[in-house]
Short mmCIF file of N, CA, C and O in Angstrom, two decimals:
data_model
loop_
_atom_site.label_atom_id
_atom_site.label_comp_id
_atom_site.label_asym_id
_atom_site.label_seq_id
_atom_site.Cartn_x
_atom_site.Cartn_y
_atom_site.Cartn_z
N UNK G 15 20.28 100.56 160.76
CA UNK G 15 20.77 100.28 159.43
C UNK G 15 21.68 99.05 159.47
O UNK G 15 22.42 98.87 160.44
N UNK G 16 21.63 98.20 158.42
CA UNK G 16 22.75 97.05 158.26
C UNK G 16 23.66 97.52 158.58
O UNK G 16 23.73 98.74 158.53
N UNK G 17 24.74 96.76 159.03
CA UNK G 17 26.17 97.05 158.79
C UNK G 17 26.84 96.81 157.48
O UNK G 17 27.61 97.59 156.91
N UNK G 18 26.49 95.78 157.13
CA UNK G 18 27.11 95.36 155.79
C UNK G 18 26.70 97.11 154.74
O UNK G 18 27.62 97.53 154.03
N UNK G 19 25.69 97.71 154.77
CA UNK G 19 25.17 98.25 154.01
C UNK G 19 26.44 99.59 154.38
O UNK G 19 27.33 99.94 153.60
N UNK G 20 26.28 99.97 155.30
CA UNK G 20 26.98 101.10 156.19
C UNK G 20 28.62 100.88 155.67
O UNK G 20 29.26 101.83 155.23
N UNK G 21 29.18 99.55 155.80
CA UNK G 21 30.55 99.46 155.19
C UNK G 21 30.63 99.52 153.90
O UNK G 21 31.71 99.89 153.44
N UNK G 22 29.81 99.26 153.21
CA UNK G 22 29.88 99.30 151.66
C UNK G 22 29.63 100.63 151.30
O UNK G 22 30.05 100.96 150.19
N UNK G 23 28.96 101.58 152.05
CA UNK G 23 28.75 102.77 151.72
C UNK G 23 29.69 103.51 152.16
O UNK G 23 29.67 104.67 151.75
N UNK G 24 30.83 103.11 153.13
CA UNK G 24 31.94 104.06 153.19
C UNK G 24 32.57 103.38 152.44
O UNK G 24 32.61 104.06 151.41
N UNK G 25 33.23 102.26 152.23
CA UNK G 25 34.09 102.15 151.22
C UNK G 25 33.88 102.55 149.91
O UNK G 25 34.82 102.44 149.13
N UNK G 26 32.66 103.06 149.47
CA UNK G 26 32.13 103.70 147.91
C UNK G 26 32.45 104.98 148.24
O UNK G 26 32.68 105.67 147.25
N UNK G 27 32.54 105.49 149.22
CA UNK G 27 33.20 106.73 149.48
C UNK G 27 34.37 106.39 149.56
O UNK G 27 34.86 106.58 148.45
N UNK G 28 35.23 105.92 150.35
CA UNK G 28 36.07 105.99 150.04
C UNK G 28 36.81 105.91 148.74
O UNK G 28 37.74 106.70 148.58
N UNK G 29 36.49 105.01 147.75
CA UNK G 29 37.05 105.02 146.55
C UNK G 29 36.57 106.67 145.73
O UNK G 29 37.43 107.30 145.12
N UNK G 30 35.75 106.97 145.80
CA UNK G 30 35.13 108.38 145.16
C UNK G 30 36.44 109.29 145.62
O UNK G 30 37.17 109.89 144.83
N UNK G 31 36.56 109.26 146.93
CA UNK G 31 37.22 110.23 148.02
C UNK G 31 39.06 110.08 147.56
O UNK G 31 39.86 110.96 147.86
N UNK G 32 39.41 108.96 146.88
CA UNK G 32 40.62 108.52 146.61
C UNK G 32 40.97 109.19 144.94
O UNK G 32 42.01 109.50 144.36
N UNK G 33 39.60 109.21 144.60
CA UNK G 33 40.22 109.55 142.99
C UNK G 33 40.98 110.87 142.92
O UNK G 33 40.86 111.74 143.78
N UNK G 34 41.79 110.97 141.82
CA UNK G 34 42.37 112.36 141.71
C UNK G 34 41.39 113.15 140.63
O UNK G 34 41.04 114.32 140.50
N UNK G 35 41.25 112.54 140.27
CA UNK G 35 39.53 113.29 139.24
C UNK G 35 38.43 113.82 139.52
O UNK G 35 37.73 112.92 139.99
N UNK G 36 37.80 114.91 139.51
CA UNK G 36 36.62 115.56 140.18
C UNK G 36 35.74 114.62 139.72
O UNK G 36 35.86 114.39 138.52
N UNK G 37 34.81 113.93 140.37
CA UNK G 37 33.80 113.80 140.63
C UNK G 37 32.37 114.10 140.94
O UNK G 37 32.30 114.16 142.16
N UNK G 38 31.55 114.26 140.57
CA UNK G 38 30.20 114.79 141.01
C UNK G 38 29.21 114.11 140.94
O UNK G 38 29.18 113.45 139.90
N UNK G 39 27.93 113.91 141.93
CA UNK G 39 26.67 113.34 141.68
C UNK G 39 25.71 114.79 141.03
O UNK G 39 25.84 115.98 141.30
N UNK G 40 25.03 114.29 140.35
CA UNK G 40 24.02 115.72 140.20
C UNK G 40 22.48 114.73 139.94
O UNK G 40 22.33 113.56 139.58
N UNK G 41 21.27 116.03 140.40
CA UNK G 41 20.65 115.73 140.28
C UNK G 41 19.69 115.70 138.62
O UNK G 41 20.29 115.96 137.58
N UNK G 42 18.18 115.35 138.63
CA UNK G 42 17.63 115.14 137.35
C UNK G 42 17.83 117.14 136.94
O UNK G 42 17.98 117.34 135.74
N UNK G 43 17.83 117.99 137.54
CA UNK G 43 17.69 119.54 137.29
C UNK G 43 19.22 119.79 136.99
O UNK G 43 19.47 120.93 136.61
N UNK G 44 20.24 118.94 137.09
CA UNK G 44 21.65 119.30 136.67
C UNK G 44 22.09 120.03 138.28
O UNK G 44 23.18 120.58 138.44
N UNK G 45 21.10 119.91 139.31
CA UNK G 45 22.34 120.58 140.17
C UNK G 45 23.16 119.47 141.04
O UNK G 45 22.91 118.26 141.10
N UNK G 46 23.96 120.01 141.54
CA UNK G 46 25.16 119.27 142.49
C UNK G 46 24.97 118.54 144.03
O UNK G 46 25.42 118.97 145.09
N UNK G 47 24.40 117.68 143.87
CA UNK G 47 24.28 116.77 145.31
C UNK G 47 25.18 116.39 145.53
O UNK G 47 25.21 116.19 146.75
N UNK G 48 26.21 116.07 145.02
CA UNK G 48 27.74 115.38 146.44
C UNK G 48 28.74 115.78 145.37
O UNK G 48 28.44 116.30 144.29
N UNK G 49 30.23 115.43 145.88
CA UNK G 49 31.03 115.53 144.90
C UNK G 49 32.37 115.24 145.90
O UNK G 49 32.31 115.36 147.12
N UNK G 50 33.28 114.93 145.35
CA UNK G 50 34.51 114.60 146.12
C UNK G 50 35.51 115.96 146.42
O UNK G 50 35.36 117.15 146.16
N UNK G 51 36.57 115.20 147.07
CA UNK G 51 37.85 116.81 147.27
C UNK G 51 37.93 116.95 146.06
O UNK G 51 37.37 117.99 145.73
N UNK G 52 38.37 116.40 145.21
CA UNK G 52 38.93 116.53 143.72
C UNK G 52 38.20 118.06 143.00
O UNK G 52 38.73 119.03 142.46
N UNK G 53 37.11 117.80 143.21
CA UNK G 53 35.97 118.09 142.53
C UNK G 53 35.71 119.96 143.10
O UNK G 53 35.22 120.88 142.45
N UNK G 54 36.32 119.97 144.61
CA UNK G 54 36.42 120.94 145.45
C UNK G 54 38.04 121.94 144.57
O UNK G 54 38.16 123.04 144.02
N UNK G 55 38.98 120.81 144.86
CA UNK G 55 39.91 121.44 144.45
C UNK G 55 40.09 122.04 143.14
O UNK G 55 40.83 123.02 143.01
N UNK G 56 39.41 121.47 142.03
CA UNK G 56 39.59 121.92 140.73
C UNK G 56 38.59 123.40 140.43
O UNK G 56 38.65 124.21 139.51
N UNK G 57 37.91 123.36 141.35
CA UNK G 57 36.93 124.52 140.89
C UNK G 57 36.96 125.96 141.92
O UNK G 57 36.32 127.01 141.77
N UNK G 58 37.92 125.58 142.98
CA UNK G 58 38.19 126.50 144.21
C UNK G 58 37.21 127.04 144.86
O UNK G 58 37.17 128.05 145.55
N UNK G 59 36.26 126.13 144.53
CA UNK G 59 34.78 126.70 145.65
C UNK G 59 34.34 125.49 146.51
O UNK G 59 34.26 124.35 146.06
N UNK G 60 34.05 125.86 147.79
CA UNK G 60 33.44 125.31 149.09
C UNK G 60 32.88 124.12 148.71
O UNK G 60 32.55 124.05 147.53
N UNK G 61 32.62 122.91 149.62
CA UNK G 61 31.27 121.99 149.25
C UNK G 61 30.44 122.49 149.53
O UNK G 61 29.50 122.05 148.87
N UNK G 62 30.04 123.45 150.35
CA UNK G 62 28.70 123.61 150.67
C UNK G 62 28.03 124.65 150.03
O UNK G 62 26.85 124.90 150.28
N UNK G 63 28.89 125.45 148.98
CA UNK G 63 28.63 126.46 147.94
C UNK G 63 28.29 126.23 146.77
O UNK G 63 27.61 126.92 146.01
N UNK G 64 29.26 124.24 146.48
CA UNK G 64 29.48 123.68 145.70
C UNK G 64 27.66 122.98 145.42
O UNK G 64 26.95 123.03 144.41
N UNK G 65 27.39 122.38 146.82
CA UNK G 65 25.95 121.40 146.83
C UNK G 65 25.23 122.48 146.53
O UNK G 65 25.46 123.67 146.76
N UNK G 66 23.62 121.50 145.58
CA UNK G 66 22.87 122.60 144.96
C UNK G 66 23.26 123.55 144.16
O UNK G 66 22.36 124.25 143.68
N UNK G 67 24.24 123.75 143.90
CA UNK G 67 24.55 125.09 142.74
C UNK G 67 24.70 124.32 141.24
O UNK G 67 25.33 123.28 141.05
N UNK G 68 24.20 124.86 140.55
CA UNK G 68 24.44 124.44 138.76
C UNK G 68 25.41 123.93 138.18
O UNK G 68 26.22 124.82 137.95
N UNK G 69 25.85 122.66 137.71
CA UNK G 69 26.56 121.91 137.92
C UNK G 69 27.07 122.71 136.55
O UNK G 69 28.23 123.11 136.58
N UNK G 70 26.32 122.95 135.38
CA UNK G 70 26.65 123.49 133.82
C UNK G 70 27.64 124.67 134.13
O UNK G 70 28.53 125.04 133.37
N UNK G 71 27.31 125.26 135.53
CA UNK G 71 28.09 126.41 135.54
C UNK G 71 29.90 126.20 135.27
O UNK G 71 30.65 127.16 135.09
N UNK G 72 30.13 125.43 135.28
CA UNK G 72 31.61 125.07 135.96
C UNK G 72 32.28 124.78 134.24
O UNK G 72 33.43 124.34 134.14
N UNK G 73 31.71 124.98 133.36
CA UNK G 73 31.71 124.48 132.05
C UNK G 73 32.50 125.83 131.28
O UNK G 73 32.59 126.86 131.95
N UNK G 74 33.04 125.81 129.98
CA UNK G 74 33.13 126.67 129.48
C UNK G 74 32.16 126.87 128.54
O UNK G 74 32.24 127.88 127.83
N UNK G 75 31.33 126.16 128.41
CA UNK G 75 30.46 126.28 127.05
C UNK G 75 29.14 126.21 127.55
O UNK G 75 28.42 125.44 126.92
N UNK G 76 28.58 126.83 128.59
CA UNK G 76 27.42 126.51 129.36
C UNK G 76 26.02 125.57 128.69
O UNK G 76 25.34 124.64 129.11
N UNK G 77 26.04 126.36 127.49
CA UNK G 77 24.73 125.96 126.39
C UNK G 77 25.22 124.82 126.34
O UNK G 77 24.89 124.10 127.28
N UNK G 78 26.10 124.25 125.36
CA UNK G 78 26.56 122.84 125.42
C UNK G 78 26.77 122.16 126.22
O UNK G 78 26.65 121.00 125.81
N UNK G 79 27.09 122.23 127.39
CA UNK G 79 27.49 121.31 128.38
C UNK G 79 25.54 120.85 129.02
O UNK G 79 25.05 119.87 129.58
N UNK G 80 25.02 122.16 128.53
CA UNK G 80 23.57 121.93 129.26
C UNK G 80 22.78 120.95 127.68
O UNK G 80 21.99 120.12 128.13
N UNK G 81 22.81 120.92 126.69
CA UNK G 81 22.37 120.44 125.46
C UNK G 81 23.06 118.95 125.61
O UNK G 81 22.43 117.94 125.28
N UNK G 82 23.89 118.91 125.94
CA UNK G 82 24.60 117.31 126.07
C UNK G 82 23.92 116.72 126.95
O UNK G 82 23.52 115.59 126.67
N UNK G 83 23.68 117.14 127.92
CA UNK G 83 23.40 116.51 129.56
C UNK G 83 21.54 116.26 129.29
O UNK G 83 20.84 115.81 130.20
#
């Protein structure tokens, strides 16, 4: 792999990794492919409980949050 590519891809982590705001990637099905600490801390569940699981879940309004998206 480049290097150039490899540094730019940790420093995009790193900035993700710096925010105090949860963050999340999700996929086209709404579930959870990556997400930062933030994102860990606000919802008190695991990353690895967190990846793949239903991103709508975390919502209070499930229907809506899934009708928006």
């Amino acid at each position: 792999m480049n290097s150039n590519y490899i540094q730019s891809s940790a420093y995009a982590r790193s900035l993700i990794e710096a925010s105090l705001d949860p963050l999340f990637t999700i996929n086209l099905m709404g579930k959870i492919t990556d997400m930062n600490q933030a994102a860990i801390d606000v919802t008190g569940v695991s990353r690895e409980k967190l990846q793949g699981s239903d991103f709508f879940k975390y919502f209070t309004d499930y229907d809506k949050a899934k009708l928006v998206y």
